[in-house]
Amino acid sequence: MGKGIFVTATGTDMGKTYVTALVVKKLKDAGYLSGYYKAALSGAEDIAGSDAGYVKKTAGISQSDETLLSYLYKTAVSPHLAARLEGNPVDIHKVREDFRRVMECHDYVTVEGSGGIVCPIRWDDKEKLLLEDVIKALKIPTLLVADAGLGTINSVVLTVEYLKKKGIGVKGVILNHYKGGTMQEDNIRMIEELTKLPVLALVPEGAMELEMDAETLASLYE
Ligand SMILES: Nc1ncnc2c1ncn2[C@@H]1O[C@H](COP(=O)(O)OP(=O)(O)OP(=O)(O)O)[C@@H](O)[C@H]1O
Ligand SMILES: [Mg+2]
């Protein structure tokens, strides 16, 4: 049985998919059986054109398409609304089972979340699920992707406090679109001081590799 980590972010479009691809690639290049999973994805026509297809291609993993993802909605809205419009709402039992299957045949499974941390996954008369319910069902800790620039101290601290309040573990922060300079360097220091979490890696624009030791990365998975 493999180990997993859940990649969340301070908001949508922060670079979860971009960073996840680098994470999956790093572990694969280090010789591990590196896998990907996403419970629910919206705004794509098919798997190849989705976050899952991007990660598979960029990381160069050979995992079969149908195991990368449990639910795909075409409408580019939160999964709960997409399911209201298109049908096929998320069943948490299926998510748990699909994830278990990916864990069975990989050493390290990187799971990508949807949106930011407060993201409704299913909201109907039968069931109400938020992203945090998915994380808890998978029983894995999180990694937080955030922008390196202005405003990130606020978004990171709020997200970390929310995760802590929900009893979800956070292993550290990865800052995306990193340019350096006084403000961004201070953001690293302030995030570490205020959250007591490490900033694990800095990802510049167009990065092709994650600047982080593969063993350290692997040690975060549970
Ligand atoms: N470091 C980077 N260098 C270049 N492009 C980037 C970088 N990070 C993100 N991007 C681009 O920014 C856009 C948003 O990133 P991405 O799709 O990874 O965000 P996301 O958090 O996965 O979004 P969603 O919430 O829709 O899943 C994409 O077009 C991606 O290629
Ligand atoms: Mg994404």
PDB file of C-alpha atoms and ligand atoms in Angstrom:
ATOM      1  CA  MET A   1       0.000   0.000   0.000  1.00  0.00           C
ATOM      2  CA  GLY A   2       1.320   3.424  -0.966  1.00  0.00           C
ATOM      3  CA  LYS A   3       1.336   6.729   0.864  1.00  0.00           C
ATOM      4  CA  GLY A   4      -0.520   9.873  -0.096  1.00  0.00           C
ATOM      5  CA  ILE A   5      -0.556  13.634   0.117  1.00  0.00           C
ATOM      6  CA  PHE A   6      -3.340  16.060  -0.759  1.00  0.00           C
ATOM      7  CA  VAL A   7      -2.406  19.213  -2.674  1.00  0.00           C
ATOM      8  CA  THR A   8      -4.671  22.127  -1.847  1.00  0.00           C
ATOM      9  CA  ALA A   9      -4.240  25.844  -2.459  1.00  0.00           C
ATOM     10  CA  THR A  10      -5.179  29.289  -1.230  1.00  0.00           C
ATOM     11  CA  GLY A  11      -7.603  29.548  -4.150  1.00  0.00           C
ATOM     12  CA  THR A  12      -8.459  28.341  -7.602  1.00  0.00           C
ATOM     13  CA  ASP A  13      -5.846  28.834 -10.355  1.00  0.00           C
ATOM     14  CA  MET A  14      -2.986  29.092  -7.838  1.00  0.00           C
ATOM     15  CA  GLY A  15      -1.026  26.390  -9.627  1.00  0.00           C
ATOM     16  CA  LYS A  16      -2.094  23.128  -7.949  1.00  0.00           C
ATOM     17  CA  THR A  17      -1.946  21.254 -11.257  1.00  0.00           C
ATOM     18  CA  TYR A  18       1.332  22.879 -12.310  1.00  0.00           C
ATOM     19  CA  VAL A  19       3.021  22.135  -8.967  1.00  0.00           C
ATOM     20  CA  THR A  20       1.456  18.669  -8.666  1.00  0.00           C
ATOM     21  CA  ALA A  21       2.951  17.732 -12.039  1.00  0.00           C
ATOM     22  CA  LEU A  22       6.410  18.764 -10.781  1.00  0.00           C
ATOM     23  CA  VAL A  23       5.868  16.822  -7.532  1.00  0.00           C
ATOM     24  CA  VAL A  24       4.739  13.655  -9.332  1.00  0.00           C
ATOM     25  CA  LYS A  25       7.660  13.998 -11.771  1.00  0.00           C
ATOM     26  CA  LYS A  26      10.215  14.507  -8.975  1.00  0.00           C
ATOM     27  CA  LEU A  27       9.181  11.257  -7.273  1.00  0.00           C
ATOM     28  CA  LYS A  28       9.004   9.378 -10.561  1.00  0.00           C
ATOM     29  CA  ASP A  29      12.492  10.567 -11.588  1.00  0.00           C
ATOM     30  CA  ALA A  30      13.800   9.449  -8.181  1.00  0.00           C
ATOM     31  CA  GLY A  31      12.697   5.918  -9.077  1.00  0.00           C
ATOM     32  CA  TYR A  32       9.447   5.689  -7.119  1.00  0.00           C
ATOM     33  CA  LEU A  33       6.144   4.467  -8.493  1.00  0.00           C
ATOM     34  CA  SER A  34       4.506   7.860  -8.512  1.00  0.00           C
ATOM     35  CA  GLY A  35       0.748   8.224  -9.016  1.00  0.00           C
ATOM     36  CA  TYR A  36      -1.922  10.919  -9.317  1.00  0.00           C
ATOM     37  CA  TYR A  37      -5.552  11.126  -8.274  1.00  0.00           C
ATOM     38  CA  LYS A  38      -8.235  13.797  -8.360  1.00  0.00           C
ATOM     39  CA  ALA A  39     -11.733  13.139  -7.031  1.00  0.00           C
ATOM     40  CA  ALA A  40     -13.727  15.684  -9.016  1.00  0.00           C
ATOM     41  CA  LEU A  41     -12.752  17.960 -11.847  1.00  0.00           C
ATOM     42  CA  SER A  42     -14.817  20.485 -13.738  1.00  0.00           C
ATOM     43  CA  GLY A  43     -14.291  22.501 -16.896  1.00  0.00           C
ATOM     44  CA  ALA A  44     -12.787  19.829 -19.141  1.00  0.00           C
ATOM     45  CA  GLU A  45     -14.120  17.858 -22.122  1.00  0.00           C
ATOM     46  CA  ASP A  46     -12.116  14.709 -21.452  1.00  0.00           C
ATOM     47  CA  ILE A  47      -9.331  13.315 -19.261  1.00  0.00           C
ATOM     48  CA  ALA A  48      -6.564  14.125 -21.757  1.00  0.00           C
ATOM     49  CA  GLY A  49      -7.574  17.800 -21.747  1.00  0.00           C
ATOM     50  CA  SER A  50      -7.947  17.976 -17.959  1.00  0.00           C
ATOM     51  CA  ASP A  51      -5.647  18.590 -14.966  1.00  0.00           C
ATOM     52  CA  ALA A  52      -5.204  14.826 -14.752  1.00  0.00           C
ATOM     53  CA  GLY A  53      -4.084  14.532 -18.379  1.00  0.00           C
ATOM     54  CA  TYR A  54      -1.678  17.456 -17.945  1.00  0.00           C
ATOM     55  CA  VAL A  55      -0.044  15.868 -14.889  1.00  0.00           C
ATOM     56  CA  LYS A  56       0.202  12.464 -16.543  1.00  0.00           C
ATOM     57  CA  LYS A  57       1.883  13.928 -19.623  1.00  0.00           C
ATOM     58  CA  THR A  58       4.181  16.394 -17.825  1.00  0.00           C
ATOM     59  CA  ALA A  59       5.310  13.906 -15.185  1.00  0.00           C
ATOM     60  CA  GLY A  60       5.625  11.128 -17.760  1.00  0.00           C
ATOM     61  CA  ILE A  61       3.766   8.546 -15.692  1.00  0.00           C
ATOM     62  CA  SER A  62       2.100   5.524 -17.267  1.00  0.00           C
ATOM     63  CA  GLN A  63      -0.931   5.305 -14.948  1.00  0.00           C
ATOM     64  CA  SER A  64      -4.079   4.449 -16.910  1.00  0.00           C
ATOM     65  CA  ASP A  65      -6.354   7.428 -17.675  1.00  0.00           C
ATOM     66  CA  GLU A  66      -9.481   6.064 -15.990  1.00  0.00           C
ATOM     67  CA  THR A  67      -7.724   5.716 -12.620  1.00  0.00           C
ATOM     68  CA  LEU A  68      -6.562   9.352 -12.505  1.00  0.00           C
ATOM     69  CA  LEU A  69      -9.990  10.792 -11.825  1.00  0.00           C
ATOM     70  CA  SER A  70     -13.394   9.769 -10.408  1.00  0.00           C
ATOM     71  CA  TYR A  71     -15.718  12.541 -11.663  1.00  0.00           C
ATOM     72  CA  LEU A  72     -15.364  14.797 -14.692  1.00  0.00           C
ATOM     73  CA  TYR A  73     -17.818  17.650 -15.314  1.00  0.00           C
ATOM     74  CA  LYS A  74     -17.765  19.773 -18.434  1.00  0.00           C
ATOM     75  CA  THR A  75     -19.115  22.972 -16.900  1.00  0.00           C
ATOM     76  CA  ALA A  76     -16.355  25.145 -15.401  1.00  0.00           C
ATOM     77  CA  VAL A  77     -17.992  25.652 -11.993  1.00  0.00           C
ATOM     78  CA  SER A  78     -17.524  24.078  -8.560  1.00  0.00           C
ATOM     79  CA  PRO A  79     -18.263  20.304  -8.609  1.00  0.00           C
ATOM     80  CA  HIS A  80     -21.434  20.681  -6.503  1.00  0.00           C
ATOM     81  CA  LEU A  81     -22.974  23.065  -9.046  1.00  0.00           C
ATOM     82  CA  ALA A  82     -21.648  21.134 -12.036  1.00  0.00           C
ATOM     83  CA  ALA A  83     -23.361  18.010 -10.657  1.00  0.00           C
ATOM     84  CA  ARG A  84     -26.589  19.954 -10.189  1.00  0.00           C
ATOM     85  CA  LEU A  85     -26.424  20.995 -13.847  1.00  0.00           C
ATOM     86  CA  GLU A  86     -25.097  17.770 -15.362  1.00  0.00           C
ATOM     87  CA  GLY A  87     -26.079  15.062 -12.861  1.00  0.00           C
ATOM     88  CA  ASN A  88     -23.712  12.376 -11.494  1.00  0.00           C
ATOM     89  CA  PRO A  89     -22.985  13.839  -8.030  1.00  0.00           C
ATOM     90  CA  VAL A  90     -19.889  12.722  -6.108  1.00  0.00           C
ATOM     91  CA  ASP A  91     -20.275   9.555  -4.047  1.00  0.00           C
ATOM     92  CA  ILE A  92     -17.685   9.595  -1.260  1.00  0.00           C
ATOM     93  CA  HIS A  93     -17.577   5.779  -1.161  1.00  0.00           C
ATOM     94  CA  LYS A  94     -16.547   5.675  -4.811  1.00  0.00           C
ATOM     95  CA  VAL A  95     -13.877   8.325  -4.170  1.00  0.00           C
ATOM     96  CA  ARG A  96     -12.461   6.319  -1.252  1.00  0.00           C
ATOM     97  CA  GLU A  97     -12.473   3.110  -3.306  1.00  0.00           C
ATOM     98  CA  ASP A  98     -10.936   4.690  -6.436  1.00  0.00           C
ATOM     99  CA  PHE A  99      -8.199   6.282  -4.317  1.00  0.00           C
ATOM    100  CA  ARG A 100      -7.505   2.985  -2.556  1.00  0.00           C
ATOM    101  CA  ARG A 101      -7.023   1.326  -5.935  1.00  0.00           C
ATOM    102  CA  VAL A 102      -4.436   3.923  -6.990  1.00  0.00           C
ATOM    103  CA  MET A 103      -2.679   3.534  -3.604  1.00  0.00           C
ATOM    104  CA  GLU A 104      -2.537  -0.232  -4.120  1.00  0.00           C
ATOM    105  CA  CYS A 105      -0.272   0.015  -7.136  1.00  0.00           C
ATOM    106  CA  HIS A 106       1.872   3.090  -6.367  1.00  0.00           C
ATOM    107  CA  ASP A 107       4.472   4.075  -3.763  1.00  0.00           C
ATOM    108  CA  TYR A 108       3.419   7.729  -3.561  1.00  0.00           C
ATOM    109  CA  VAL A 109       0.077   9.136  -4.665  1.00  0.00           C
ATOM    110  CA  THR A 110      -0.298  12.894  -5.065  1.00  0.00           C
ATOM    111  CA  VAL A 111      -3.940  13.927  -4.836  1.00  0.00           C
ATOM    112  CA  GLU A 112      -5.045  17.245  -6.290  1.00  0.00           C
ATOM    113  CA  GLY A 113      -7.898  19.132  -4.664  1.00  0.00           C
ATOM    114  CA  SER A 114     -10.496  21.262  -6.403  1.00  0.00           C
ATOM    115  CA  GLY A 115     -10.466  25.057  -5.977  1.00  0.00           C
ATOM    116  CA  GLY A 116      -9.242  26.401  -2.633  1.00  0.00           C
ATOM    117  CA  ILE A 117      -9.890  24.797   0.759  1.00  0.00           C
ATOM    118  CA  VAL A 118     -13.565  25.787   1.027  1.00  0.00           C
ATOM    119  CA  CYS A 119     -14.981  24.060  -2.007  1.00  0.00           C
ATOM    120  CA  PRO A 120     -18.397  22.378  -2.114  1.00  0.00           C
ATOM    121  CA  ILE A 121     -18.054  18.997  -3.786  1.00  0.00           C
ATOM    122  CA  ARG A 122     -21.673  17.878  -3.467  1.00  0.00           C
ATOM    123  CA  TRP A 123     -24.640  19.811  -2.108  1.00  0.00           C
ATOM    124  CA  ASP A 124     -28.033  18.204  -2.583  1.00  0.00           C
ATOM    125  CA  ASP A 125     -30.902  16.771  -0.535  1.00  0.00           C
ATOM    126  CA  LYS A 126     -29.135  13.435  -0.120  1.00  0.00           C
ATOM    127  CA  GLU A 127     -25.662  14.584   0.839  1.00  0.00           C
ATOM    128  CA  LYS A 128     -23.584  17.658   1.602  1.00  0.00           C
ATOM    129  CA  LEU A 129     -19.853  17.319   1.034  1.00  0.00           C
ATOM    130  CA  LEU A 130     -17.069  19.870   1.226  1.00  0.00           C
ATOM    131  CA  LEU A 131     -13.502  19.352   0.024  1.00  0.00           C
ATOM    132  CA  GLU A 132     -12.403  18.825   3.643  1.00  0.00           C
ATOM    133  CA  ASP A 133     -14.703  15.779   3.832  1.00  0.00           C
ATOM    134  CA  VAL A 134     -12.845  14.292   0.875  1.00  0.00           C
ATOM    135  CA  ILE A 135      -9.457  14.954   2.543  1.00  0.00           C
ATOM    136  CA  LYS A 136     -10.679  13.340   5.772  1.00  0.00           C
ATOM    137  CA  ALA A 137     -12.087  10.343   3.890  1.00  0.00           C
ATOM    138  CA  LEU A 138      -8.699   9.748   2.240  1.00  0.00           C
ATOM    139  CA  LYS A 139      -6.885  10.111   5.609  1.00  0.00           C
ATOM    140  CA  ILE A 140      -3.847  11.918   4.192  1.00  0.00           C
ATOM    141  CA  PRO A 141      -2.098  15.179   5.114  1.00  0.00           C
ATOM    142  CA  THR A 142      -2.031  18.258   2.909  1.00  0.00           C
ATOM    143  CA  LEU A 143       0.482  20.418   1.082  1.00  0.00           C
ATOM    144  CA  LEU A 144      -0.508  24.022   0.460  1.00  0.00           C
ATOM    145  CA  VAL A 145       0.232  25.778  -2.832  1.00  0.00           C
ATOM    146  CA  ALA A 146       0.120  29.574  -2.679  1.00  0.00           C
ATOM    147  CA  ASP A 147       1.246  32.510  -4.751  1.00  0.00           C
ATOM    148  CA  ALA A 148       4.618  33.944  -3.764  1.00  0.00           C
ATOM    149  CA  GLY A 149       3.517  37.561  -4.156  1.00  0.00           C
ATOM    150  CA  LEU A 150       1.532  40.285  -2.463  1.00  0.00           C
ATOM    151  CA  GLY A 151      -1.404  39.116  -0.320  1.00  0.00           C
ATOM    152  CA  THR A 152      -0.069  35.638   0.241  1.00  0.00           C
ATOM    153  CA  ILE A 153       0.570  36.006   4.003  1.00  0.00           C
ATOM    154  CA  ASN A 154      -3.144  36.611   4.553  1.00  0.00           C
ATOM    155  CA  SER A 155      -4.336  33.762   2.288  1.00  0.00           C
ATOM    156  CA  VAL A 156      -1.828  31.248   3.640  1.00  0.00           C
ATOM    157  CA  VAL A 157      -2.508  32.008   7.312  1.00  0.00           C
ATOM    158  CA  LEU A 158      -6.295  31.875   6.801  1.00  0.00           C
ATOM    159  CA  THR A 159      -6.078  28.573   4.923  1.00  0.00           C
ATOM    160  CA  VAL A 160      -3.729  26.987   7.468  1.00  0.00           C
ATOM    161  CA  GLU A 161      -5.921  28.121  10.378  1.00  0.00           C
ATOM    162  CA  TYR A 162      -8.989  26.671   8.650  1.00  0.00           C
ATOM    163  CA  LEU A 163      -7.239  23.338   8.032  1.00  0.00           C
ATOM    164  CA  LYS A 164      -6.020  23.170  11.646  1.00  0.00           C
ATOM    165  CA  LYS A 165      -9.519  23.937  12.947  1.00  0.00           C
ATOM    166  CA  LYS A 166     -10.859  21.034  10.875  1.00  0.00           C
ATOM    167  CA  GLY A 167      -8.190  18.709  12.286  1.00  0.00           C
ATOM    168  CA  ILE A 168      -6.387  18.295   8.954  1.00  0.00           C
ATOM    169  CA  GLY A 169      -2.593  18.067   8.943  1.00  0.00           C
ATOM    170  CA  VAL A 170      -0.517  20.458   6.835  1.00  0.00           C
ATOM    171  CA  LYS A 171       3.049  19.466   5.948  1.00  0.00           C
ATOM    172  CA  GLY A 172       4.179  22.752   4.461  1.00  0.00           C
ATOM    173  CA  VAL A 173       3.774  25.429   1.844  1.00  0.00           C
ATOM    174  CA  ILE A 174       4.992  25.644  -1.755  1.00  0.00           C
ATOM    175  CA  LEU A 175       5.175  29.169  -3.150  1.00  0.00           C
ATOM    176  CA  ASN A 176       4.408  29.449  -6.859  1.00  0.00           C
ATOM    177  CA  HIS A 177       5.367  32.170  -9.369  1.00  0.00           C
ATOM    178  CA  TYR A 178       8.402  32.950  -7.229  1.00  0.00           C
ATOM    179  CA  LYS A 179      10.479  35.890  -8.426  1.00  0.00           C
ATOM    180  CA  GLY A 180      12.578  36.709  -5.353  1.00  0.00           C
ATOM    181  CA  GLY A 181      13.195  40.226  -4.069  1.00  0.00           C
ATOM    182  CA  THR A 182      12.647  41.839  -0.676  1.00  0.00           C
ATOM    183  CA  MET A 183       8.872  41.371  -0.476  1.00  0.00           C
ATOM    184  CA  GLN A 184       8.764  37.759  -1.623  1.00  0.00           C
ATOM    185  CA  GLU A 185      11.706  36.826   0.612  1.00  0.00           C
ATOM    186  CA  ASP A 186       9.888  38.416   3.530  1.00  0.00           C
ATOM    187  CA  ASN A 187       6.717  36.502   2.614  1.00  0.00           C
ATOM    188  CA  ILE A 188       8.644  33.248   3.135  1.00  0.00           C
ATOM    189  CA  ARG A 189       9.882  34.349   6.553  1.00  0.00           C
ATOM    190  CA  MET A 190       6.497  35.692   7.704  1.00  0.00           C
ATOM    191  CA  ILE A 191       4.622  32.578   6.517  1.00  0.00           C
ATOM    192  CA  GLU A 192       7.063  30.344   8.405  1.00  0.00           C
ATOM    193  CA  GLU A 193       6.848  32.445  11.577  1.00  0.00           C
ATOM    194  CA  LEU A 194       3.075  32.841  11.581  1.00  0.00           C
ATOM    195  CA  THR A 195       2.138  29.278  10.611  1.00  0.00           C
ATOM    196  CA  LYS A 196       5.137  27.423  12.139  1.00  0.00           C
ATOM    197  CA  LEU A 197       5.201  25.462   8.874  1.00  0.00           C
ATOM    198  CA  PRO A 198       8.132  25.187   6.478  1.00  0.00           C
ATOM    199  CA  VAL A 199       8.090  26.775   3.029  1.00  0.00           C
ATOM    200  CA  LEU A 200       9.230  23.624   1.277  1.00  0.00           C
ATOM    201  CA  ALA A 201       9.892  24.845  -2.243  1.00  0.00           C
ATOM    202  CA  LEU A 202       9.817  27.924  -4.440  1.00  0.00           C
ATOM    203  CA  VAL A 203       8.522  27.504  -7.992  1.00  0.00           C
ATOM    204  CA  PRO A 204       9.534  30.192 -10.493  1.00  0.00           C
ATOM    205  CA  GLU A 205       7.586  30.987 -13.677  1.00  0.00           C
ATOM    206  CA  GLY A 206       8.040  28.218 -16.227  1.00  0.00           C
ATOM    207  CA  ALA A 207       9.886  25.882 -13.825  1.00  0.00           C
ATOM    208  CA  MET A 208      10.483  22.431 -15.293  1.00  0.00           C
ATOM    209  CA  GLU A 209      11.588  20.853 -12.033  1.00  0.00           C
ATOM    210  CA  LEU A 210      10.789  21.098  -8.341  1.00  0.00           C
ATOM    211  CA  GLU A 211      13.827  22.428  -6.462  1.00  0.00           C
ATOM    212  CA  MET A 212      13.528  20.057  -3.535  1.00  0.00           C
ATOM    213  CA  ASP A 213      15.195  16.869  -2.418  1.00  0.00           C
ATOM    214  CA  ALA A 214      13.129  13.837  -3.486  1.00  0.00           C
ATOM    215  CA  GLU A 215      13.683  12.027  -0.175  1.00  0.00           C
ATOM    216  CA  THR A 216      12.444  15.027   1.822  1.00  0.00           C
ATOM    217  CA  LEU A 217       9.431  15.265  -0.460  1.00  0.00           C
ATOM    218  CA  ALA A 218       8.683  11.555  -0.095  1.00  0.00           C
ATOM    219  CA  SER A 219       8.946  11.793   3.701  1.00  0.00           C
ATOM    220  CA  LEU A 220       5.907  14.111   3.788  1.00  0.00           C
ATOM    221  CA  TYR A 221       3.545  11.412   2.474  1.00  0.00           C
ATOM    222  CA  GLU A 222       1.477   9.354   4.929  1.00  0.00           C
TER     223      GLU A 222
HETATM  224  N1  LIG B   1       5.044  28.347 -12.151  1.00  0.00           N
HETATM  225  C1  LIG B   1       4.287  28.491 -13.239  1.00  0.00           C
HETATM  226  N2  LIG B   1       4.848  28.805 -14.425  1.00  0.00           N
HETATM  227  C2  LIG B   1       4.106  28.965 -15.533  1.00  0.00           C
HETATM  228  N3  LIG B   1       2.773  28.809 -15.583  1.00  0.00           N
HETATM  229  C3  LIG B   1       2.141  28.489 -14.441  1.00  0.00           C
HETATM  230  C4  LIG B   1       2.853  28.314 -13.214  1.00  0.00           C
HETATM  231  N4  LIG B   1       1.958  28.000 -12.261  1.00  0.00           N
HETATM  232  C5  LIG B   1       0.751  27.994 -12.853  1.00  0.00           C
HETATM  233  N5  LIG B   1       0.845  28.274 -14.154  1.00  0.00           N
HETATM  234  C6  LIG B   1      -0.273  28.389 -15.119  1.00  0.00           C
HETATM  235  O1  LIG B   1      -1.330  29.085 -14.479  1.00  0.00           O
HETATM  236  C7  LIG B   1      -2.598  28.502 -14.783  1.00  0.00           C
HETATM  237  C8  LIG B   1      -3.296  28.027 -13.502  1.00  0.00           C
HETATM  238  O2  LIG B   1      -2.496  27.021 -12.891  1.00  0.00           O
HETATM  239  P1  LIG B   1      -3.104  25.597 -12.501  1.00  0.00           P
HETATM  240  O3  LIG B   1      -4.003  25.084 -13.562  1.00  0.00           O
HETATM  241  O4  LIG B   1      -1.968  24.743 -12.095  1.00  0.00           O
HETATM  242  O5  LIG B   1      -3.967  26.050 -11.242  1.00  0.00           O
HETATM  243  P2  LIG B   1      -4.920  25.130 -10.328  1.00  0.00           P
HETATM  244  O6  LIG B   1      -4.754  25.611  -8.930  1.00  0.00           O
HETATM  245  O7  LIG B   1      -4.650  23.715 -10.603  1.00  0.00           O
HETATM  246  O8  LIG B   1      -6.363  25.538 -10.866  1.00  0.00           O
HETATM  247  P3  LIG B   1      -7.756  24.720 -10.625  1.00  0.00           P
HETATM  248  O9  LIG B   1      -8.289  25.270  -9.339  1.00  0.00           O
HETATM  249  O10 LIG B   1      -8.557  25.119 -11.817  1.00  0.00           O
HETATM  250  O11 LIG B   1      -7.453  23.254 -10.574  1.00  0.00           O
HETATM  251  C9  LIG B   1      -2.305  27.376 -15.775  1.00  0.00           C
HETATM  252  O12 LIG B   1      -2.444  27.867 -17.088  1.00  0.00           O
HETATM  253  C10 LIG B   1      -0.846  27.025 -15.476  1.00  0.00           C
HETATM  254  O13 LIG B   1      -0.185  26.459 -16.578  1.00  0.00           O
HETATM  255 MG    MG B   2      -5.924  22.195 -11.263  1.00  0.00          MG
END
